Amino acid sequence: MTDVIATYYFRPREGVTPEWAAQAIAEEQTTGTWTDISTRQNYVHYLDGVVDEIHPSGGGYTCTIRYPSEIFEPGNIPQYLSVLAGNLFGLSRIAAVRLVDVEFSRDIVPFKGPKFGIEGVRKLAGTVDRPHVGTIIKPKVGLNPKDTAAVAYEAAIGGVDLIKDDETLTDQAFCPLGERLPLIMEQLDRVKSETGRNVLYAVNISSAGDKIVQRAREAARMGANMLMIDVIVCGFDAVRAVAEEPGINLPIHVHRTMHAAITRNPEHGIAMRPICRLVRMLGGDQLHTGTVSGKMEHDVTELRGDNLALTEPFFDLKPTFPVASGGLHPGGVHKEVSMLGRDIILQAGGGIHGHPDGTRVGATAMRQAVDAAVAGISPATYAEDHPELKRALDKWGIA
Ligand SMILES: O=C(O)[C@H](O)COP(=O)(O)O
Ligand SMILES: [Mg+2]
């Protein structure tokens, strides 16, 4: 058995030493509490957390804590999180704590990881090494199933590889999943027969804990070719439950709505990196990690590290496709590709449906921006003989 190693950033309150603070975290998360206790028998100590290294960092410190793997119940993700990321965030003598990274030991990763991964998703979409282009149907809620499917057709025929529901669209009365899904798949079949291209549609099955697997099964039965889960609001284990459900053999697109409540404060909460590791081991084939040029707050160095956590060797688990989404448009594509590489899904909602000539042309403009970036041609030069891209750049500029 090997230990699980967690890295934390923390800032003690005035008068509290970093050694005391790190030890307080290790004790709280394992066998101790705020005071010594007579019931902490000798045989219990093998489960103690051990503080390894403390270094000054930013306005505080980082430390690593080794957790014996026996403290974890294999396969029980809620329990893993209670150990690694539980009470410690509220300790009043520590002003801020952030879980920065976790290295899991093999014995507590009984999961199979992504079924498809980057290669498997590429195979479905018929691409070799270019970035994928996706779109979120907008408006995020309100369209009826027929109009939603019409937008899906326009985006697909215009050139996107992936269409997805937005995070707030599930199975509301104005657009029931059972009506929307078959209509969209019909349109994607039409695109296939017209172009030979297989376009994926991530249908949002996010729902209550006792419903999500059933919803996944129904979506699979209705012909879905990809499922989408909002991992933070549904809970990490929702991804595992769907990924491990026998008879469902579909890639899972993982959205992270609400993550910024946990990840945004650079001193407190949980960084994206541990979230990336969890989603990958639980079976997410694609995960939103952020953009370089888009609308959401980001730190480029962290973002690259997060994408690495999805793609670097991790036992024998397949890599998860990182998704850059949120305020992207054709003028930002070259920046995304040069900073994040080609194994990336570039998604645009407003950046496609907001094109002055509509969704189809917007999708084409995004694809042109990708082609330019891959060929190493600047967007402005490429736009000279690609009017669709030109119109997009005229509206949104070049990032
Ligand atoms: O879910 C997402 O990623 C966002 O809806 C992206 O939408 P936008 O491209 O319009 O910002
Ligand atoms: Mg969204």
mmCIF file of N, CA and C and ligand atoms in Angstrom, residues 136 138 140 164 166-167 255 288 295 325-328 347-351, ligand 1:
data_model
loop_
_atom_site.group_PDB
_atom_site.id
_atom_site.type_symbol
_atom_site.label_atom_id
_atom_site.label_comp_id
_atom_site.label_asym_id
_atom_site.label_seq_id
_atom_site.Cartn_x
_atom_site.Cartn_y
_atom_site.Cartn_z
ATOM 1 N N ILE A 136 -22.455 25.244 -28.001
ATOM 2 C CA ILE A 136 -23.505 25.122 -27.008
ATOM 3 C C ILE A 136 -24.705 25.784 -27.670
ATOM 4 N N LYS A 138 -27.603 28.023 -28.119
ATOM 5 C CA LYS A 138 -28.057 29.233 -27.425
ATOM 6 C C LYS A 138 -29.337 29.708 -28.084
ATOM 7 N N LYS A 140 -29.547 29.481 -23.967
ATOM 8 C CA LYS A 140 -29.304 28.260 -23.197
ATOM 9 C C LYS A 140 -30.594 27.572 -22.780
ATOM 10 N N LYS A 164 -23.744 20.675 -27.924
ATOM 11 C CA LYS A 164 -24.111 20.287 -26.566
ATOM 12 C C LYS A 164 -25.224 21.159 -26.005
ATOM 13 N N ASP A 166 -26.782 23.327 -22.957
ATOM 14 C CA ASP A 166 -26.156 24.165 -21.943
ATOM 15 C C ASP A 166 -26.494 23.589 -20.568
ATOM 16 N N GLU A 167 -25.791 24.100 -19.555
ATOM 17 C CA GLU A 167 -25.872 23.455 -18.235
ATOM 18 C C GLU A 167 -27.255 23.565 -17.592
ATOM 19 N N HIS A 255 -19.346 18.917 -17.764
ATOM 20 C CA HIS A 255 -19.394 20.361 -17.572
ATOM 21 C C HIS A 255 -19.143 20.623 -16.090
ATOM 22 N N HIS A 288 -14.535 20.402 -19.118
ATOM 23 C CA HIS A 288 -14.273 21.845 -19.233
ATOM 24 C C HIS A 288 -13.169 22.236 -18.258
ATOM 25 N N LYS A 295 -14.373 34.429 -21.548
ATOM 26 C CA LYS A 295 -15.044 35.352 -20.636
ATOM 27 C C LYS A 295 -14.842 35.025 -19.159
ATOM 28 N N SER A 325 -14.072 26.518 -23.047
ATOM 29 C CA SER A 325 -15.416 27.035 -23.325
ATOM 30 C C SER A 325 -15.718 28.225 -22.428
ATOM 31 N N GLY A 326 -16.472 29.160 -22.956
ATOM 32 C CA GLY A 326 -16.866 30.336 -22.178
ATOM 33 C C GLY A 326 -16.324 31.599 -22.821
ATOM 34 N N GLY A 327 -17.138 32.220 -23.684
ATOM 35 C CA GLY A 327 -16.724 33.479 -24.300
ATOM 36 C C GLY A 327 -15.744 33.316 -25.449
ATOM 37 N N LEU A 328 -15.643 32.112 -25.993
ATOM 38 C CA LEU A 328 -14.719 31.909 -27.130
ATOM 39 C C LEU A 328 -15.352 32.378 -28.434
ATOM 40 N N GLN A 347 -15.025 25.312 -27.775
ATOM 41 C CA GLN A 347 -16.484 25.467 -27.839
ATOM 42 C C GLN A 347 -16.881 26.931 -27.849
ATOM 43 N N ALA A 348 -17.822 27.238 -28.694
ATOM 44 C CA ALA A 348 -18.341 28.603 -28.737
ATOM 45 C C ALA A 348 -19.861 28.562 -28.833
ATOM 46 N N GLY A 349 -20.499 29.303 -27.939
ATOM 47 C CA GLY A 349 -21.949 29.481 -28.017
ATOM 48 C C GLY A 349 -22.191 30.797 -28.728
ATOM 49 N N GLY A 350 -22.016 31.897 -27.973
ATOM 50 C CA GLY A 350 -22.157 33.231 -28.558
ATOM 51 C C GLY A 350 -21.246 33.425 -29.755
ATOM 52 N N GLY A 351 -20.068 32.856 -29.716
ATOM 53 C CA GLY A 351 -19.072 33.019 -30.784
ATOM 54 C C GLY A 351 -19.429 32.297 -32.074
HETATM 55 O O1 LIG B 1 -21.489 26.139 -21.066
HETATM 56 C C1 LIG B 1 -20.642 26.832 -21.622
HETATM 57 O O2 LIG B 1 -19.498 26.455 -21.785
HETATM 58 C C2 LIG B 1 -21.065 28.229 -22.001
HETATM 59 O O3 LIG B 1 -22.426 28.217 -22.172
HETATM 60 C C3 LIG B 1 -20.369 28.818 -23.162
HETATM 61 O O4 LIG B 1 -21.175 29.776 -23.804
HETATM 62 P P1 LIG B 1 -20.542 31.006 -24.599
HETATM 63 O O5 LIG B 1 -19.622 30.440 -25.622
HETATM 64 O O6 LIG B 1 -21.685 31.755 -25.194
HETATM 65 O O7 LIG B 1 -19.788 31.811 -23.574
#
